[in-house]
PDB file of C-alpha atoms in Angstrom:
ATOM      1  CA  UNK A   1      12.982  24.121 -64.453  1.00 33.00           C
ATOM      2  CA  UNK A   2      11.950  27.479 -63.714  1.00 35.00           C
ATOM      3  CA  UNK A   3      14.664  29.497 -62.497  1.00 40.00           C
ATOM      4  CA  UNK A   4      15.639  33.318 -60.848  1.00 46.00           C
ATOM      5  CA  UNK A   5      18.912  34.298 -62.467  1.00 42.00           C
ATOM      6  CA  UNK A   6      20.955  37.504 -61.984  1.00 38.00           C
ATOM      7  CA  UNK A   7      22.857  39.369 -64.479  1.00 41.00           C
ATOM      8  CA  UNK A   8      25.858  40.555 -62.892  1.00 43.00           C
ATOM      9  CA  UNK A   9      27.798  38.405 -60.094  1.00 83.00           C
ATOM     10  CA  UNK A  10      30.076  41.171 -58.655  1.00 88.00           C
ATOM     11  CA  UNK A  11      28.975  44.619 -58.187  1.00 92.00           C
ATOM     12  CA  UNK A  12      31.476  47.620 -57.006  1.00 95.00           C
ATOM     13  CA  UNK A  13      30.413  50.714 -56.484  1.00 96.00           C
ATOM     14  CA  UNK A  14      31.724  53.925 -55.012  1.00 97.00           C
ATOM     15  CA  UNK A  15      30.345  55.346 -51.277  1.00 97.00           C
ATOM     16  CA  UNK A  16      27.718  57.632 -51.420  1.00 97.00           C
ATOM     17  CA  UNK A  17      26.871  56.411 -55.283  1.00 97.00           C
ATOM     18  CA  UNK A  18      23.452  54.740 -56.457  1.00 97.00           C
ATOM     19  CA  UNK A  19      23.770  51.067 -56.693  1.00 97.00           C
ATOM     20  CA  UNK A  20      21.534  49.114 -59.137  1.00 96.00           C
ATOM     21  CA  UNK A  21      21.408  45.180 -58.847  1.00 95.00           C
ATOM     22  CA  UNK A  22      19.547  43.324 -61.524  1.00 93.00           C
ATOM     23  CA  UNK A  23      17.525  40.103 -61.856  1.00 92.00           C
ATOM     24  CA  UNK A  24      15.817  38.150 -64.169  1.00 90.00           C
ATOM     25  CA  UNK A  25      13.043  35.325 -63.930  1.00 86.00           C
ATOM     26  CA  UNK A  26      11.710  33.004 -65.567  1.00 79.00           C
ATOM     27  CA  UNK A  27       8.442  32.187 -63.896  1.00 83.00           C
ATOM     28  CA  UNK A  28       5.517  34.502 -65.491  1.00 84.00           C
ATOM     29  CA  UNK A  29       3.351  32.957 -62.792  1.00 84.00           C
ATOM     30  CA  UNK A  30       5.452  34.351 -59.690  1.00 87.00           C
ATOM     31  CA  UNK A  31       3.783  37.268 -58.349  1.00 87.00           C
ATOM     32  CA  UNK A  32       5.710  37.875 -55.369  1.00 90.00           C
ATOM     33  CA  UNK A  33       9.333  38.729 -55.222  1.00 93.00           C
ATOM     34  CA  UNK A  34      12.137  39.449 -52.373  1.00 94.00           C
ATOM     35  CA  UNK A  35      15.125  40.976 -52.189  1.00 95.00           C
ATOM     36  CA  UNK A  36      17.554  39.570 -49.362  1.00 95.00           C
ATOM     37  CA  UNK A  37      20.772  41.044 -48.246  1.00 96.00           C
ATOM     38  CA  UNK A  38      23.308  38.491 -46.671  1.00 93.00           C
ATOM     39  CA  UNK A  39      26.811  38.895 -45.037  1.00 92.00           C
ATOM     40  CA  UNK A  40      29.347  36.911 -44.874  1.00 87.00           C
ATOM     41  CA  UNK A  41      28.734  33.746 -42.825  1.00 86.00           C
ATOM     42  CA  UNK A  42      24.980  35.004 -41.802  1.00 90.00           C
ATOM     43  CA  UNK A  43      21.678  33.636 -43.123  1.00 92.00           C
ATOM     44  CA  UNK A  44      20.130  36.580 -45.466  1.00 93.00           C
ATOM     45  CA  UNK A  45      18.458  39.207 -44.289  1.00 94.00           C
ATOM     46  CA  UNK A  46      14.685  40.913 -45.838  1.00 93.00           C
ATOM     47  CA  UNK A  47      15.057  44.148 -46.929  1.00 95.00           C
ATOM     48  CA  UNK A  48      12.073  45.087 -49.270  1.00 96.00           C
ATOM     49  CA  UNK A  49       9.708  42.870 -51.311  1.00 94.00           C
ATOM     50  CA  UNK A  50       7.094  43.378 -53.625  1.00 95.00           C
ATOM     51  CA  UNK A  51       3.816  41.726 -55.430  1.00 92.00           C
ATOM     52  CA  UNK A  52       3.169  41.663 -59.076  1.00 91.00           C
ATOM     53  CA  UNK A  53       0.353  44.129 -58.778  1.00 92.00           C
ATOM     54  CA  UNK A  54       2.862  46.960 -58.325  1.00 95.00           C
ATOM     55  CA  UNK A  55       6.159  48.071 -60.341  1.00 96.00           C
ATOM     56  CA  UNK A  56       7.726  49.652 -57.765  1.00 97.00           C
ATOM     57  CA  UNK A  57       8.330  49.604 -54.273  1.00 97.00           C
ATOM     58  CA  UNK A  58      10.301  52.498 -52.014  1.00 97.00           C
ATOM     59  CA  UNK A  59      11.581  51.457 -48.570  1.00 94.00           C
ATOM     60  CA  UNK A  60      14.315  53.677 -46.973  1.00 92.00           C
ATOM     61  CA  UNK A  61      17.464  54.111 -49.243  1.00 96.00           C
ATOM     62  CA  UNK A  62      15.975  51.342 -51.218  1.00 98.00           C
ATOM     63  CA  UNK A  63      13.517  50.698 -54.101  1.00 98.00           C
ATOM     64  CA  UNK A  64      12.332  47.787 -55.759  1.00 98.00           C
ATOM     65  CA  UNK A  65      11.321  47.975 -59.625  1.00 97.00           C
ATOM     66  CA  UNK A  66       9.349  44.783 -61.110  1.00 97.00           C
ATOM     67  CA  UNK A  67       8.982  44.996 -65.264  1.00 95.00           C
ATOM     68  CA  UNK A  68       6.664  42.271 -65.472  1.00 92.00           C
ATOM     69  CA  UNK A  69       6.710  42.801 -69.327  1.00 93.00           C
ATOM     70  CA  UNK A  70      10.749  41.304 -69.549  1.00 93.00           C
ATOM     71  CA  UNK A  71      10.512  39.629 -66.341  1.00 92.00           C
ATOM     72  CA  UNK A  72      13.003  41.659 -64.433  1.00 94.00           C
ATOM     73  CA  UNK A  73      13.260  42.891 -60.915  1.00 95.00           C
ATOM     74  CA  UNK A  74      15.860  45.450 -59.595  1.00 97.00           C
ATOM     75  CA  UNK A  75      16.941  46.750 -56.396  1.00 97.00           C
ATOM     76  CA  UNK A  76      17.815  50.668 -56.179  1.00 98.00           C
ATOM     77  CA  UNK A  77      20.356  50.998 -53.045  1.00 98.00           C
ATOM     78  CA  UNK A  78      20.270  55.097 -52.662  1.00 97.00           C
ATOM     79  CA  UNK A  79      23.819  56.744 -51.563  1.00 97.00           C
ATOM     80  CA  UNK A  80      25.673  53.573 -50.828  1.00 97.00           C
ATOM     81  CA  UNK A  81      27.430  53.113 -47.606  1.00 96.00           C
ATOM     82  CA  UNK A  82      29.797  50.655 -46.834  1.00 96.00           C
ATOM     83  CA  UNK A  83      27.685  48.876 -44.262  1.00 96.00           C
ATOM     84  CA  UNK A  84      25.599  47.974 -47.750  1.00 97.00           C
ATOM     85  CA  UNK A  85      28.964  45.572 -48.897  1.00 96.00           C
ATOM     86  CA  UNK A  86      27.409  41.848 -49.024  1.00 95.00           C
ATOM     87  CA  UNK A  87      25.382  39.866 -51.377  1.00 93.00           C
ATOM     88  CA  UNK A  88      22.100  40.537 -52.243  1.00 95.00           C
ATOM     89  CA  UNK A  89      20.018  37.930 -53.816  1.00 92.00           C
ATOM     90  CA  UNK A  90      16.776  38.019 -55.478  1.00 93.00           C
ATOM     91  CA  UNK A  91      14.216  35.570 -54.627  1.00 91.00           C
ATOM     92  CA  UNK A  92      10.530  34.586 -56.309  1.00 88.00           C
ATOM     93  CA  UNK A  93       7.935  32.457 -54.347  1.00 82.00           C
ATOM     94  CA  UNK A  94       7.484  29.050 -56.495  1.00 65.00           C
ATOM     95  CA  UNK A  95       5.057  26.156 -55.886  1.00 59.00           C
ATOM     96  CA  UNK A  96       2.038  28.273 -55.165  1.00 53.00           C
ATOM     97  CA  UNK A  97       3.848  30.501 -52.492  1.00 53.00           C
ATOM     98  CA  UNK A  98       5.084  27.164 -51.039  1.00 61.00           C
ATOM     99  CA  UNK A  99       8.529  27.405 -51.014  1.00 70.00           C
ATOM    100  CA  UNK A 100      11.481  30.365 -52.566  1.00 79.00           C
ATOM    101  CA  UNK A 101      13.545  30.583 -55.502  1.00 82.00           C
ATOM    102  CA  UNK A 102      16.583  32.174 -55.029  1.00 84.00           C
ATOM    103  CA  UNK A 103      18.771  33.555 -57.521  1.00 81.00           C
ATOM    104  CA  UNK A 104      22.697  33.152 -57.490  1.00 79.00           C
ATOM    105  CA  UNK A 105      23.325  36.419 -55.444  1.00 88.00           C
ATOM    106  CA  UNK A 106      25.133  39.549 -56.711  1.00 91.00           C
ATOM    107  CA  UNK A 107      28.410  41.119 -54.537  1.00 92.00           C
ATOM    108  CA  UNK A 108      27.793  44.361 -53.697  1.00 95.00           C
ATOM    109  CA  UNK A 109      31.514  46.028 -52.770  1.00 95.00           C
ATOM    110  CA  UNK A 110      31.451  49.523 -51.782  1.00 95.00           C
ATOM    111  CA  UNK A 111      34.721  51.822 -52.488  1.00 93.00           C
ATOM    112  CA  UNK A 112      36.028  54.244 -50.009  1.00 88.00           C
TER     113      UNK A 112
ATOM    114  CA  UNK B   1       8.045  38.543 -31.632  1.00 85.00           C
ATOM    115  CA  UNK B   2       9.084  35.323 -33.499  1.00 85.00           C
ATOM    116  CA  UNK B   3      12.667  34.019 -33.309  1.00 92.00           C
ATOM    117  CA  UNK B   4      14.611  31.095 -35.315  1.00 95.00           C
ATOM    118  CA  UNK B   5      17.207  29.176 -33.665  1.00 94.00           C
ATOM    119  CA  UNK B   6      19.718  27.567 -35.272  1.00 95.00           C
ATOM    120  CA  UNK B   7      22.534  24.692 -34.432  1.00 92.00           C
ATOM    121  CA  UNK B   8      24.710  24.084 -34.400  1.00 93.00           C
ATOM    122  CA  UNK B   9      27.080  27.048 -36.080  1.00 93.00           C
ATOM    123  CA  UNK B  10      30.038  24.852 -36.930  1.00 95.00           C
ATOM    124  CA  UNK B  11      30.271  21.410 -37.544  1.00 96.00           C
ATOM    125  CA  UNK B  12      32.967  19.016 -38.485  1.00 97.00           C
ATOM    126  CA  UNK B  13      32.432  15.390 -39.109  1.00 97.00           C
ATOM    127  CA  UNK B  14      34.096  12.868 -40.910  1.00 98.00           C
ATOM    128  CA  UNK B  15      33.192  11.218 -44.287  1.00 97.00           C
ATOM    129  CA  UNK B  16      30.528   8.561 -43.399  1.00 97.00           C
ATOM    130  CA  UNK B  17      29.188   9.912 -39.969  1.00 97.00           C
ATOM    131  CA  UNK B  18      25.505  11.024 -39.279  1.00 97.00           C
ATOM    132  CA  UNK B  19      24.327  14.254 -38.981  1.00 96.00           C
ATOM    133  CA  UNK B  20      21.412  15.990 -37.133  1.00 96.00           C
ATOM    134  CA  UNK B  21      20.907  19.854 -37.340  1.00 96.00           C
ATOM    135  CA  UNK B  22      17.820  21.586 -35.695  1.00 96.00           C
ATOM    136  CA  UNK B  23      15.888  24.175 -36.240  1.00 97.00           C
ATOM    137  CA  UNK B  24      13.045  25.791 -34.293  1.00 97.00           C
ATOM    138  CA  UNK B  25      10.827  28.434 -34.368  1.00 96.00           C
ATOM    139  CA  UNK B  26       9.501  30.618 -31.320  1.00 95.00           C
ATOM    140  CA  UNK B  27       6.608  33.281 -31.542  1.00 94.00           C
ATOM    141  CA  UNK B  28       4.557  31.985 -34.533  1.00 92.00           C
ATOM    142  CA  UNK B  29       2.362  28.612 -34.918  1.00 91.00           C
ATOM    143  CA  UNK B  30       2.016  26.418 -37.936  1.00 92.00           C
ATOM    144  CA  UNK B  31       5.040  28.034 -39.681  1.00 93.00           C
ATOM    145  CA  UNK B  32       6.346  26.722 -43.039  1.00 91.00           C
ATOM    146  CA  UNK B  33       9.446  25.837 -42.655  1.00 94.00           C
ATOM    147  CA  UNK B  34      12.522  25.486 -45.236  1.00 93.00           C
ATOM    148  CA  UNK B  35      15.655  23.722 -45.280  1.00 94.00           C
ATOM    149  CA  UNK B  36      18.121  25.596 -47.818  1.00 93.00           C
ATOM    150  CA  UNK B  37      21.836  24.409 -48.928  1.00 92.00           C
ATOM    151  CA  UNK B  38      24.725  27.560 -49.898  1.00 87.00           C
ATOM    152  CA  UNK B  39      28.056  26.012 -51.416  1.00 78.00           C
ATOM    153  CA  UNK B  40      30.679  29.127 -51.504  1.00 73.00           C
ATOM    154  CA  UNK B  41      30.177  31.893 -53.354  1.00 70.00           C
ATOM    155  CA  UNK B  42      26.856  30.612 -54.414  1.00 73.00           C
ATOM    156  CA  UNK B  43      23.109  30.834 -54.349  1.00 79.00           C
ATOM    157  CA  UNK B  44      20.773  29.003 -52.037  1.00 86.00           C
ATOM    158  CA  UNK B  45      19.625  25.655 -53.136  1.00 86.00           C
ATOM    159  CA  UNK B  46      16.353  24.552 -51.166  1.00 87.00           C
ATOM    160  CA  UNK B  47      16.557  20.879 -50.130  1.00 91.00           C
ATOM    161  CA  UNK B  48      13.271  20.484 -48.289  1.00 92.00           C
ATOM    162  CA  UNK B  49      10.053  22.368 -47.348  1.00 90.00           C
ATOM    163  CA  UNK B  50       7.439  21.640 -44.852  1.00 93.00           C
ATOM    164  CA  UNK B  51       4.225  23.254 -44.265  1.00 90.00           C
ATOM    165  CA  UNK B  52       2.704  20.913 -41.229  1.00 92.00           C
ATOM    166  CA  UNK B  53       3.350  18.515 -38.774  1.00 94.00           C
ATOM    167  CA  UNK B  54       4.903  15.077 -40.760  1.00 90.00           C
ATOM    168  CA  UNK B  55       4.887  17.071 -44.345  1.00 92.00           C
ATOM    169  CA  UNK B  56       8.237  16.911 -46.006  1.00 92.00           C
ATOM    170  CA  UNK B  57       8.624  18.196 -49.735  1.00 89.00           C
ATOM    171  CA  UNK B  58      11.716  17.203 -50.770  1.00 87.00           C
ATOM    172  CA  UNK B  59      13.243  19.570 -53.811  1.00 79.00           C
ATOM    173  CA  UNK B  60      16.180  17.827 -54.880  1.00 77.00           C
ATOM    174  CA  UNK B  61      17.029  14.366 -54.649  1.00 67.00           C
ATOM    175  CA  UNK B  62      20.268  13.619 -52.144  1.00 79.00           C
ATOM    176  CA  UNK B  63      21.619  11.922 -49.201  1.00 89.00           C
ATOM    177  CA  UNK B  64      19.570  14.168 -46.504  1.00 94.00           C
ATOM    178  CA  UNK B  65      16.064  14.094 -45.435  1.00 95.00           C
ATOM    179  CA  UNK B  66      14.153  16.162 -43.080  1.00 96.00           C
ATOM    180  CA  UNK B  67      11.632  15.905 -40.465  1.00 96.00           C
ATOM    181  CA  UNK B  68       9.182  17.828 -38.554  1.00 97.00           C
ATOM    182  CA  UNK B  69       8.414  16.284 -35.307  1.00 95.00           C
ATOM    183  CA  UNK B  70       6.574  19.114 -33.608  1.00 95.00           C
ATOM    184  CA  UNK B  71       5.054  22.081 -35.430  1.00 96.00           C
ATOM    185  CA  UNK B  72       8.327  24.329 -34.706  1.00 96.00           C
ATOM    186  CA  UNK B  73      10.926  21.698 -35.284  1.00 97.00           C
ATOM    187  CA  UNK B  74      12.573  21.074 -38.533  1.00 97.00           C
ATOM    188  CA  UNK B  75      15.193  19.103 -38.548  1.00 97.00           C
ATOM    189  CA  UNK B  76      17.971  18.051 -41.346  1.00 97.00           C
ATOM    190  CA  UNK B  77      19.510  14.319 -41.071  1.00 96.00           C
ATOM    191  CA  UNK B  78      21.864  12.339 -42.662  1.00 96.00           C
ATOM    192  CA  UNK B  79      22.555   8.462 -42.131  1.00 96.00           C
ATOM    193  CA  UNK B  80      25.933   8.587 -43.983  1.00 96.00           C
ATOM    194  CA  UNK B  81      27.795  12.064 -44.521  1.00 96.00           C
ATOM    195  CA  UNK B  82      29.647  12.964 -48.141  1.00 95.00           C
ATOM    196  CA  UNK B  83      32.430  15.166 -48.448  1.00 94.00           C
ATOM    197  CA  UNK B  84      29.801  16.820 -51.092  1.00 91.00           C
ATOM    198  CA  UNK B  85      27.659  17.347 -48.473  1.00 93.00           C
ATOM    199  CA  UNK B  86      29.554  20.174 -47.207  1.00 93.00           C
ATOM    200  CA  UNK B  87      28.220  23.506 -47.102  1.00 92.00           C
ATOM    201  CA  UNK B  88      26.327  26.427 -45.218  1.00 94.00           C
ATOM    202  CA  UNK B  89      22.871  25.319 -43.952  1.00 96.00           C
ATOM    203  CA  UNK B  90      20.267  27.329 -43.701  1.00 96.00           C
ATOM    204  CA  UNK B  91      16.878  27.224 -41.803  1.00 96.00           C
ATOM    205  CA  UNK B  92      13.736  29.620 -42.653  1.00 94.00           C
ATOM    206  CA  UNK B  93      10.462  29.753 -41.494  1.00 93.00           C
ATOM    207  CA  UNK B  94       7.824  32.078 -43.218  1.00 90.00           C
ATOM    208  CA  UNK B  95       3.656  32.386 -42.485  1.00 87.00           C
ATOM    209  CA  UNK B  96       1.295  30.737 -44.670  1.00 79.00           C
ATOM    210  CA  UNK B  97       0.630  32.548 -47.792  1.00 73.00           C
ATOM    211  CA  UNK B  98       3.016  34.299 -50.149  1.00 70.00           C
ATOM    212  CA  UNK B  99       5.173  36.048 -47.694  1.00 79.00           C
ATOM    213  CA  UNK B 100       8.784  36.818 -47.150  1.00 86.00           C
ATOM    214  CA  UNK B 101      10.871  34.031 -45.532  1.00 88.00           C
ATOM    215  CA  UNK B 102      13.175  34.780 -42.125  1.00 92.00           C
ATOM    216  CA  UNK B 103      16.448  32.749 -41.818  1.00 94.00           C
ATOM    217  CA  UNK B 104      18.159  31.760 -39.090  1.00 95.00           C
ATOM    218  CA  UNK B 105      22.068  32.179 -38.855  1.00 94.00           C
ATOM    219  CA  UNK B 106      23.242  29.058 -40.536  1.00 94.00           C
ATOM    220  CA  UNK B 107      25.822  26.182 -40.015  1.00 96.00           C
ATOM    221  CA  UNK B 108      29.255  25.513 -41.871  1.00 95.00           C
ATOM    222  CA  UNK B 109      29.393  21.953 -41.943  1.00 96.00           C
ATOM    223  CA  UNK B 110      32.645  20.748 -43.197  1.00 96.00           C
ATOM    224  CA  UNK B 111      32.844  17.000 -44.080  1.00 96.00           C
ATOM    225  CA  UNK B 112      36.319  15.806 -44.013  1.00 97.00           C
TER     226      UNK B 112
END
């Protein structure tokens, strides 16, 4: 079935660098995508989303990019701190904005 | 403002025992609401979506089900527990429409 996939499972990165966490999906018809940031033993957390009528969305230290063209989705985190270490997963609405499709979640691991 | 509670955290029940978890939402009516599996290390798997009163949509066939008794109650059952059934569960509730999904915090259940 249609699925969200990520490209890279573990992510490390050094504090105060640019992080970039990729995504790919399979569903041309998804037009509205989430990025959710989740610590360990919490449910995820929103941080920015975006609809298929844009390519990019800016929230504060982070930006969304959609390429609707390859089907990919990034998330821009801007000087990383290490209160950004967790797992961020992409997500895609499915079933006519019914229900979510997650991806399998990147680890984000900020270096001192 | 709208609120999802969550319980229990923790749970541990043997191999073959029921299980009830509830979820409920304050601040928002006619909510969807989502029922969403996370083994370790690993994405989130949705097991069942509701978007009334009495409509379950079940995702993936197992040994829970779910049911909505009142419009802010979502609730995940088993008859007979599986040590496969293990896992972090996760409630959500999100507005009608194509719009970002809030969790609550979760619960470990450990079957032993």
């Amino acid at each position: 079935g249609e699925s969200v996939g990520l490209h890279l499972p573990t992510l490390s990165v050094q504090e105060g660098d640019n992080s970039i966490i990729n995504c790919a999906y399979s569903n041309s018809a998804s037009d509205y995508f989430i990025w959710y940031k989740q610590e360990s033993g919490k449910g995820p957390q929103f941080i920015i989303d975006i609809r298929s009528n844009m390519d990019k969305r800016q929230g504060q230290r982070v930006t969304v990019l959609l390429n609707k063209t390859v089907k990919h989705l990034s998330l821009q985190i801007a000087a990383t701190q290490p209160g950004d270490s967790a797992v961020y997963f992409c997500a895609e609405n499915g079933n006519y904005g019914q229900n979510f499709v997650f991806g399998p979640g990147t680890r984000l691991s900020v270096l001192p | 403002s709208q609120t999802i509670h969550q319980w229990p955290a923790t749970l541990v029940q043997p191999v073959g025992s029921p299980l009830s978890l509830e979820c409920t939402v304050e601040g928002t009516s006619n909510p969807n609401l989502y029922w969403y599996r996370q083994a370790a290390g690993r994405g989130l798997q949705l097991l069942f979506y509701s978007v009334g009163i009495g409509q379950i949509s079940s995702e993936v066939p197992q040994n829970l089900s779910a049911s909505r008794p009142q419009d802010r109650q979502f609730i995940l059952s088993s008859k007979k527990l599986l040590l496969s059934d293990s896992g972090f569960y996760l409630c959500a509730w999100s507005r009608t429409g194509v719009t970002e999904a809030f969790f609550g915090q979760g619960t470990r259940l450990t079957v032993v």
